[in-house]
């Protein structure tokens, strides 16, 4: 069988998340919060899912640049693998630093810093937008002459290390603190304490921060998250809020010079009142949220099912037709939006179920194109519309434990 063994990353990471949770509980520490962990994992699911469609495109870019613009003809050897690791990490430092210092890049990277906790689930908060930007930076590697196969192999290894530095269960690591990016160093990077802002950008080696003056040692207990907390579990809002803030500020600015300064200058140039205005227009925050065991159970059940589906989908991707791949992708994304909306207790969450039902029916009809199935699916939909008020009442009672008006 032609299996995609990279799918094993899903149970691998989940295992370490579970171990960290058990260690934290044994120490009596509350390093995990339900809403925070669920939103972290949701972002990670989306990124891993969409990577399936983008990784091939990234490899094509590396291959094209290597074949047409490579300066040197580099062949794999131990020393050149070490050189590639150093080059990759050096480029990462500057990508990461500019992701904090340039507004349009921060739009993609801000999602990674929204969590107000710090544990292994935070490492999952990577968006596909970041993947595109990073590819633009790493495109220099094939131009230097590193073969695409070497680059993609190194990026897999280089991308694995940061997972293990997103934790509070590991203290300082002695001599390693002078060479590698450790959990202590990365806790500083995720902190919103004034003295920690925009520090410790390194991914594997801390030497770049020390060399370019962005290193700070962890001393005071970090406070995690954005300087202005997002206070929203919405899957969509987490991804797009800063893009909207940037566009709002650029539109309100006078003259092209000021507009470009907002987009390509520091994120501080974005109007600080933009978020409040946009939240009132788009977020429709619910101030009477009452979290219940039923809500927790329903969300956990959906995320667990989605993780199993994601694992099987990635493992068997070579056997799924393109139409089925698109349907599964839409189904998973709708589920992630659904989970965020449920935790926000949105009034419209019930109607997302129609979208999920439609996508599921399209996938099943593709596999079994029989008129009887089409008639049955249509009848169920008609009955759902006819009894919609009763279904909505039962649905909201199931999810929230009470009926919302």
Short mmCIF file of C-alpha atoms in Angstrom, two decimals:
data_model
loop_
_atom_site.label_atom_id
_atom_site.label_comp_id
_atom_site.label_asym_id
_atom_site.label_seq_id
_atom_site.Cartn_x
_atom_site.Cartn_y
_atom_site.Cartn_z
CA UNK A 1 0.00 0.00 0.00
CA UNK A 2 1.11 3.55 -0.76
CA UNK A 3 0.60 5.21 2.62
CA UNK A 4 1.60 8.70 3.71
CA UNK A 5 3.52 7.99 6.90
CA UNK A 6 3.76 11.70 7.72
CA UNK A 7 0.23 11.19 9.04
CA UNK A 8 1.86 9.54 12.07
CA UNK A 9 2.78 13.06 13.20
CA UNK A 10 -0.83 13.42 14.42
CA UNK A 11 -0.73 10.62 17.07
CA UNK A 12 2.92 11.45 17.81
CA UNK A 13 2.14 15.04 18.82
CA UNK A 14 -1.07 14.07 20.61
CA UNK A 15 0.88 11.57 22.71
CA UNK A 16 3.31 14.23 23.91
CA UNK A 17 0.47 16.67 24.57
CA UNK A 18 -1.16 13.99 26.74
CA UNK A 19 2.10 13.30 28.58
CA UNK A 20 2.64 17.00 29.25
CA UNK A 21 -0.90 17.28 30.59
CA UNK A 22 -0.31 14.36 32.98
CA UNK A 23 3.02 15.79 34.16
CA UNK A 24 1.43 19.20 34.76
CA UNK A 25 -1.42 17.61 36.76
CA UNK A 26 1.06 15.60 38.83
CA UNK A 27 2.90 18.84 39.65
CA UNK A 28 -0.40 20.51 40.54
CA UNK A 29 -0.04 23.06 37.74
CA UNK A 30 -2.88 24.36 35.55
CA UNK A 31 -1.00 24.76 32.30
CA UNK A 32 -4.03 23.78 30.20
CA UNK A 33 -7.38 25.51 29.78
CA UNK A 34 -10.19 23.89 27.85
CA UNK A 35 -11.07 26.70 25.42
CA UNK A 36 -7.46 27.63 24.86
CA UNK A 37 -6.35 24.06 24.12
CA UNK A 38 -9.29 23.40 21.80
CA UNK A 39 -8.64 26.55 19.76
CA UNK A 40 -4.92 25.73 19.57
CA UNK A 41 -5.60 22.22 18.28
CA UNK A 42 -8.23 23.55 15.85
CA UNK A 43 -5.72 25.90 14.24
CA UNK A 44 -3.23 23.03 14.02
CA UNK A 45 -5.76 20.72 12.37
CA UNK A 46 -6.51 23.33 9.71
CA UNK A 47 -2.84 23.94 8.99
CA UNK A 48 -2.02 20.22 8.75
CA UNK A 49 -5.04 19.67 6.52
CA UNK A 50 -4.25 22.50 4.09
CA UNK A 51 -0.58 21.54 4.03
CA UNK A 52 -1.63 18.46 2.09
CA UNK A 53 -2.54 20.72 -0.82
CA UNK A 54 0.34 23.20 -0.50
CA UNK A 55 3.45 21.11 0.22
CA UNK A 56 3.60 19.87 -3.37
CA UNK A 57 3.40 23.47 -4.61
CA UNK A 58 6.23 24.50 -2.29
CA UNK A 59 8.40 21.62 -3.55
CA UNK A 60 7.68 22.71 -7.14
CA UNK A 61 8.93 26.22 -6.30
CA UNK A 62 12.14 24.84 -4.78
CA UNK A 63 12.65 22.50 -7.73
CA UNK A 64 12.06 25.25 -10.32
CA UNK A 65 14.46 27.66 -8.63
CA UNK A 66 17.08 24.93 -8.22
CA UNK A 67 16.95 23.89 -11.87
CA UNK A 68 16.99 27.42 -13.28
CA UNK A 69 18.85 29.63 -10.81
CA UNK A 70 21.14 27.47 -8.59
CA UNK A 71 24.49 29.18 -8.08
CA UNK A 72 26.35 26.10 -6.81
CA UNK A 73 25.94 22.39 -7.54
CA UNK A 74 25.69 21.08 -3.97
CA UNK A 75 25.84 17.34 -3.32
CA UNK A 76 24.68 15.79 -0.04
CA UNK A 77 27.41 15.17 2.55
CA UNK A 78 27.66 15.37 6.32
CA UNK A 79 29.23 18.82 6.29
CA UNK A 80 26.71 20.15 3.76
CA UNK A 81 23.79 18.81 5.83
CA UNK A 82 25.23 20.77 8.78
CA UNK A 83 25.61 23.82 6.52
CA UNK A 84 21.99 23.47 5.39
CA UNK A 85 20.83 23.28 9.02
CA UNK A 86 22.71 26.47 9.88
CA UNK A 87 21.44 28.28 6.76
CA UNK A 88 17.87 27.15 7.40
CA UNK A 89 17.98 28.33 11.00
CA UNK A 90 19.58 31.66 10.02
CA UNK A 91 16.84 32.31 7.46
CA UNK A 92 14.21 31.31 10.01
CA UNK A 93 15.56 33.88 12.45
CA UNK A 94 15.08 36.69 9.94
CA UNK A 95 11.70 35.40 8.76
CA UNK A 96 10.55 35.21 12.40
CA UNK A 97 11.94 38.61 13.29
CA UNK A 98 10.34 40.30 10.29
CA UNK A 99 7.08 38.49 11.08
CA UNK A 100 7.02 40.58 14.27
CA UNK A 101 8.33 43.80 12.74
CA UNK A 102 6.32 44.04 9.47
CA UNK A 103 2.53 44.37 9.67
CA UNK A 104 1.63 42.27 6.64
CA UNK A 105 3.77 39.40 7.97
CA UNK A 106 2.40 39.83 11.50
CA UNK A 107 -1.09 39.28 10.06
CA UNK A 108 -0.09 35.67 9.45
CA UNK A 109 2.07 35.16 12.54
CA UNK A 110 -0.20 36.78 15.14
CA UNK A 111 -2.31 33.61 15.36
CA UNK A 112 0.65 31.79 16.89
CA UNK A 113 0.80 34.30 19.76
CA UNK A 114 -2.90 34.55 20.64
CA UNK A 115 -2.86 31.77 23.23
CA UNK A 116 -2.77 32.93 26.84
CA UNK A 117 -1.34 29.60 27.94
CA UNK A 118 1.96 27.97 27.03
CA UNK A 119 2.04 24.24 26.38
CA UNK A 120 2.54 21.80 23.51
CA UNK A 121 -0.85 22.65 22.00
CA UNK A 122 0.44 26.19 21.33
CA UNK A 123 3.00 24.77 18.89
CA UNK A 124 0.04 23.76 16.70
CA UNK A 125 -1.02 27.39 16.21
CA UNK A 126 0.57 27.69 12.75
CA UNK A 127 -1.49 28.91 9.80
CA UNK A 128 -1.13 28.09 6.13
CA UNK A 129 -0.52 31.83 5.60
CA UNK A 130 2.72 31.46 7.54
CA UNK A 131 3.71 28.51 5.37
CA UNK A 132 3.48 30.65 2.23
CA UNK A 133 5.52 33.47 3.73
CA UNK A 134 8.20 31.12 5.06
CA UNK A 135 8.49 29.48 1.65
CA UNK A 136 9.29 32.90 0.20
CA UNK A 137 12.19 33.23 2.64
CA UNK A 138 13.44 29.67 2.24
CA UNK A 139 13.38 30.05 -1.56
CA UNK A 140 16.93 31.39 -1.24
CA UNK A 141 18.14 27.85 -0.37
CA UNK A 142 17.63 26.28 -3.83
CA UNK A 143 19.12 29.43 -5.39
CA UNK A 144 22.27 28.84 -3.31
CA UNK A 145 22.30 25.32 -4.73
CA UNK A 146 20.79 23.03 -2.09
CA UNK A 147 18.73 20.28 -3.82
CA UNK A 148 14.95 20.37 -3.14
CA UNK A 149 15.02 16.89 -1.56
CA UNK A 150 17.62 18.05 0.96
CA UNK A 151 15.63 21.20 1.70
CA UNK A 152 12.31 19.44 2.34
CA UNK A 153 14.01 16.80 4.50
CA UNK A 154 15.72 19.49 6.55
CA UNK A 155 12.51 21.49 6.93
CA UNK A 156 10.80 18.41 8.38
CA UNK A 157 13.54 18.00 10.99
CA UNK A 158 13.82 21.73 11.60
CA UNK A 159 10.05 21.96 12.05
CA UNK A 160 10.00 19.14 14.62
CA UNK A 161 12.31 20.77 17.17
CA UNK A 162 10.11 23.83 17.98
CA UNK A 163 7.31 21.57 19.18
CA UNK A 164 9.34 20.55 22.21
CA UNK A 165 10.18 24.11 23.34
CA UNK A 166 6.54 25.11 23.82
CA UNK A 167 6.29 23.93 27.41
CA UNK A 168 6.40 25.11 31.02
CA UNK A 169 7.14 21.66 32.43
CA UNK A 170 10.85 21.89 31.54
CA UNK A 171 13.08 24.33 33.41
CA UNK A 172 16.47 25.69 32.38
CA UNK A 173 18.90 23.28 30.73
CA UNK A 174 22.34 24.35 31.89
CA UNK A 175 24.97 24.61 29.13
CA UNK A 176 22.37 24.08 26.41
CA UNK A 177 20.95 27.51 27.27
CA UNK A 178 24.04 29.06 25.61
CA UNK A 179 23.65 27.17 22.31
CA UNK A 180 20.09 26.04 21.65
CA UNK A 181 16.69 27.66 21.86
CA UNK A 182 15.32 26.08 25.04
CA UNK A 183 11.81 26.13 26.53
CA UNK A 184 13.03 28.91 28.85
CA UNK A 185 14.13 31.05 25.89
CA UNK A 186 10.90 30.44 24.01
CA UNK A 187 8.72 31.22 27.01
CA UNK A 188 10.25 34.69 26.84
CA UNK A 189 9.35 34.96 23.17
CA UNK A 190 5.67 34.17 23.84
CA UNK A 191 5.43 36.57 26.78
CA UNK A 192 3.67 39.93 26.72
CA UNK A 193 5.78 41.39 29.56
CA UNK A 194 7.26 44.70 28.30
CA UNK A 195 10.87 43.59 28.81
CA UNK A 196 10.23 40.36 26.85
CA UNK A 197 8.52 41.83 23.77
CA UNK A 198 10.11 41.03 20.39
CA UNK A 199 12.90 38.90 21.84
CA UNK A 200 14.34 35.40 21.28
CA UNK A 201 13.35 34.79 17.65
CA UNK A 202 15.59 31.73 17.17
CA UNK A 203 14.15 28.34 16.29
CA UNK A 204 16.95 25.84 16.99
CA UNK A 205 20.04 27.94 17.78
CA UNK A 206 19.97 30.91 20.18
CA UNK A 207 23.23 32.29 18.76
CA UNK A 208 21.42 34.50 16.22
CA UNK A 209 19.56 36.37 18.95
CA UNK A 210 22.80 36.91 20.86
CA UNK A 211 24.57 38.00 17.68
CA UNK A 212 21.88 40.50 16.58
CA UNK A 213 20.92 41.86 20.02
CA UNK A 214 17.47 40.30 20.47
CA UNK A 215 18.26 37.90 23.32
CA UNK A 216 16.74 38.18 26.79
CA UNK A 217 17.07 35.67 29.60
CA UNK A 218 13.95 34.40 31.40
CA UNK A 219 13.84 35.96 34.85
CA UNK A 220 10.40 37.34 35.66
CA UNK A 221 7.46 34.91 35.26
CA UNK A 222 6.10 35.38 31.72
CA UNK A 223 2.54 36.51 31.02
CA UNK A 224 1.49 34.82 27.79
CA UNK A 225 -0.54 36.06 24.84
CA UNK A 226 -0.94 39.35 23.00
CA UNK A 227 -0.45 42.69 24.72
CA UNK A 228 -4.13 43.24 23.92
CA UNK A 229 -5.77 39.81 24.45
CA UNK A 230 -8.10 38.63 21.71
CA UNK A 231 -10.74 37.18 24.08
CA UNK A 232 -12.43 35.14 21.37
CA UNK A 233 -12.67 31.43 20.56
CA UNK A 234 -13.88 32.08 17.02
CA UNK A 235 -11.85 30.03 14.53
CA UNK A 236 -12.44 32.57 11.75
CA UNK A 237 -11.86 35.68 13.88
CA UNK A 238 -8.53 34.34 15.15
CA UNK A 239 -7.30 33.94 11.57
CA UNK A 240 -8.56 37.16 10.05
CA UNK A 241 -8.93 39.82 12.77
CA UNK A 242 -5.53 41.46 12.26
CA UNK A 243 -5.85 41.38 8.46
CA UNK A 244 -9.10 43.32 8.86
CA UNK A 245 -7.47 45.69 11.36
CA UNK A 246 -4.64 46.38 8.91
CA UNK A 247 -7.03 46.97 6.00
CA UNK A 248 -9.26 49.20 8.13
CA UNK A 249 -6.28 51.30 9.25
CA UNK A 250 -4.83 51.52 5.74
CA UNK A 251 -8.18 52.60 4.31
CA UNK A 252 -8.57 55.31 6.94
CA UNK A 253 -5.02 56.65 6.43
CA UNK A 254 -4.48 59.72 4.27
CA UNK A 255 -2.19 59.35 1.26
CA UNK A 256 -0.40 56.35 -0.23
CA UNK A 257 2.70 56.92 1.87
CA UNK A 258 0.77 56.50 5.11
CA UNK A 259 -1.17 53.52 3.72
CA UNK A 260 2.05 51.75 2.74
CA UNK A 261 3.61 52.60 6.12
CA UNK A 262 0.75 50.76 7.82
CA UNK A 263 1.00 47.67 5.59
CA UNK A 264 4.81 47.40 5.43
CA UNK A 265 5.77 49.25 8.62
CA UNK A 266 5.63 48.04 12.20
CA UNK A 267 2.38 46.54 13.55
CA UNK A 268 2.29 49.42 16.05
CA UNK A 269 1.17 51.64 13.15
CA UNK A 270 -2.20 49.87 13.00
CA UNK A 271 -4.94 51.99 14.55
CA UNK A 272 -5.42 50.70 18.16
CA UNK A 273 -9.17 51.38 18.04
CA UNK A 274 -9.61 49.33 14.85
CA UNK A 275 -10.19 46.05 16.70
CA UNK A 276 -12.97 47.39 18.90
CA UNK A 277 -14.76 48.88 15.88
CA UNK A 278 -14.41 45.67 13.86
CA UNK A 279 -15.46 43.46 16.77
CA UNK A 280 -18.67 45.45 17.14
CA UNK A 281 -19.31 45.05 13.42
CA UNK A 282 -18.30 41.43 12.79
CA UNK A 283 -17.75 39.51 16.02
CA UNK A 284 -21.09 40.14 17.77
CA UNK A 285 -19.64 39.08 21.11
CA UNK A 286 -21.92 37.16 23.49
CA UNK A 287 -21.42 38.50 27.02
CA UNK A 288 -23.66 35.93 28.73
CA UNK A 289 -21.70 32.76 27.95
CA UNK A 290 -22.39 29.93 30.38
CA UNK A 291 -20.04 27.00 29.90
CA UNK A 292 -21.64 23.63 30.63
CA UNK A 293 -20.46 19.99 30.69
CA UNK A 294 -22.64 19.34 27.64
CA UNK A 295 -20.85 22.07 25.71
CA UNK A 296 -17.46 20.63 26.70
CA UNK A 297 -18.49 17.09 25.78
CA UNK A 298 -19.91 18.06 22.41
CA UNK A 299 -16.81 20.05 21.42
CA UNK A 300 -14.43 17.31 22.63
CA UNK A 301 -16.39 14.71 20.68
CA UNK A 302 -16.19 16.81 17.51
CA UNK A 303 -12.45 17.52 17.85
CA UNK A 304 -11.67 13.86 18.62
CA UNK A 305 -13.66 12.70 15.58
CA UNK A 306 -11.96 15.34 13.42
CA UNK A 307 -8.50 14.21 14.56
CA UNK A 308 -9.29 10.59 13.65
CA UNK A 309 -10.66 11.71 10.27
CA UNK A 310 -7.59 13.89 9.68
CA UNK A 311 -5.23 11.02 10.49
CA UNK A 312 -6.99 8.59 8.14
CA UNK A 313 -7.30 11.23 5.44
CA UNK A 314 -3.57 12.03 5.53
CA UNK A 315 -2.57 8.37 5.76
CA UNK A 316 -4.71 7.34 2.76
CA UNK A 317 -4.51 10.56 0.74
CA UNK A 318 -3.20 8.74 -2.36
CA UNK A 319 -6.39 6.66 -2.49
CA UNK A 320 -8.90 9.51 -2.19
CA UNK A 321 -10.21 11.13 -5.42
CA UNK A 322 -9.84 14.91 -5.62
CA UNK A 323 -13.58 15.48 -5.12
CA UNK A 324 -13.56 13.42 -1.92
CA UNK A 325 -10.45 15.30 -0.73
CA UNK A 326 -12.25 18.61 -1.24
CA UNK A 327 -15.37 17.33 0.56
CA UNK A 328 -13.37 16.07 3.55
CA UNK A 329 -11.46 19.35 3.70
CA UNK A 330 -14.71 21.36 3.70
CA UNK A 331 -16.24 19.05 6.31
CA UNK A 332 -13.26 19.45 8.65
CA UNK A 333 -13.09 23.24 8.20
CA UNK A 334 -16.84 23.58 8.85
CA UNK A 335 -16.42 21.47 11.99
CA UNK A 336 -13.60 23.70 13.26
CA UNK A 337 -15.72 26.80 12.63
CA UNK A 338 -18.57 25.01 14.38
CA UNK A 339 -16.46 24.27 17.47
CA UNK A 340 -15.34 27.89 17.74
CA UNK A 341 -18.91 29.13 17.30
CA UNK A 342 -20.17 26.71 19.96
CA UNK A 343 -17.61 27.95 22.49
CA UNK A 344 -18.72 31.49 21.64
CA UNK A 345 -22.34 30.25 21.92
CA UNK A 346 -23.39 31.90 18.67
CA UNK A 347 -27.05 31.95 17.70
CA UNK A 348 -26.24 30.85 14.15
CA UNK A 349 -24.30 27.73 15.12
CA UNK A 350 -27.31 25.50 14.34
CA UNK A 351 -27.27 26.49 10.66
CA UNK A 352 -23.71 25.25 10.19
CA UNK A 353 -25.13 21.75 10.52
CA UNK A 354 -26.94 22.22 7.20
CA UNK A 355 -23.60 22.94 5.55
CA UNK A 356 -21.97 19.87 7.07
CA UNK A 357 -24.94 17.71 6.06
CA UNK A 358 -24.78 18.98 2.47
CA UNK A 359 -21.03 18.30 2.15
CA UNK A 360 -21.48 14.82 3.64
CA UNK A 361 -24.29 14.05 1.20
CA UNK A 362 -22.22 15.20 -1.77
CA UNK A 363 -19.34 12.92 -0.71
CA UNK A 364 -21.63 9.92 -0.18
CA UNK A 365 -23.44 10.51 -3.48
CA UNK A 366 -20.07 10.61 -5.27
CA UNK A 367 -19.26 7.19 -3.79
CA UNK A 368 -22.78 5.79 -4.34
CA UNK A 369 -24.49 7.70 -7.19
CA UNK A 370 -27.89 6.08 -6.82
CA UNK A 371 -31.21 7.95 -7.23
CA UNK A 372 -32.55 6.32 -4.05
CA UNK A 373 -29.82 7.96 -1.98
CA UNK A 374 -30.49 11.34 -3.58
CA UNK A 375 -34.21 11.06 -2.81
CA UNK A 376 -33.58 10.00 0.81
CA UNK A 377 -31.11 12.87 1.36
CA UNK A 378 -33.56 15.38 -0.12
CA UNK A 379 -36.44 14.07 2.04
CA UNK A 380 -34.34 14.39 5.20
CA UNK A 381 -33.45 17.97 4.27
CA UNK A 382 -37.09 18.88 3.57
CA UNK A 383 -38.17 17.40 6.92
CA UNK A 384 -35.37 19.28 8.67
CA UNK A 385 -36.62 22.57 7.22
CA UNK A 386 -40.22 21.73 8.13
CA UNK A 387 -39.37 20.88 11.75
CA UNK A 388 -36.57 23.44 11.99
CA UNK A 389 -37.83 25.25 15.11
CA UNK A 390 -38.11 21.98 17.07
CA UNK A 391 -34.78 20.69 15.79
CA UNK A 392 -33.06 23.95 16.73
CA UNK A 393 -34.48 23.82 20.25
CA UNK A 394 -33.31 20.23 20.77
CA UNK A 395 -29.94 20.97 19.20
CA UNK A 396 -29.22 23.95 21.45
CA UNK A 397 -30.33 21.96 24.49
CA UNK A 398 -27.99 19.16 23.46
CA UNK A 399 -25.04 21.51 22.94
CA UNK A 400 -25.50 24.12 25.66
CA UNK A 401 -27.74 22.32 28.13
CA UNK A 402 -30.44 24.97 27.81
CA UNK A 403 -32.46 26.74 25.10
CA UNK A 404 -31.21 30.02 23.72
CA UNK A 405 -33.71 32.60 22.55
#
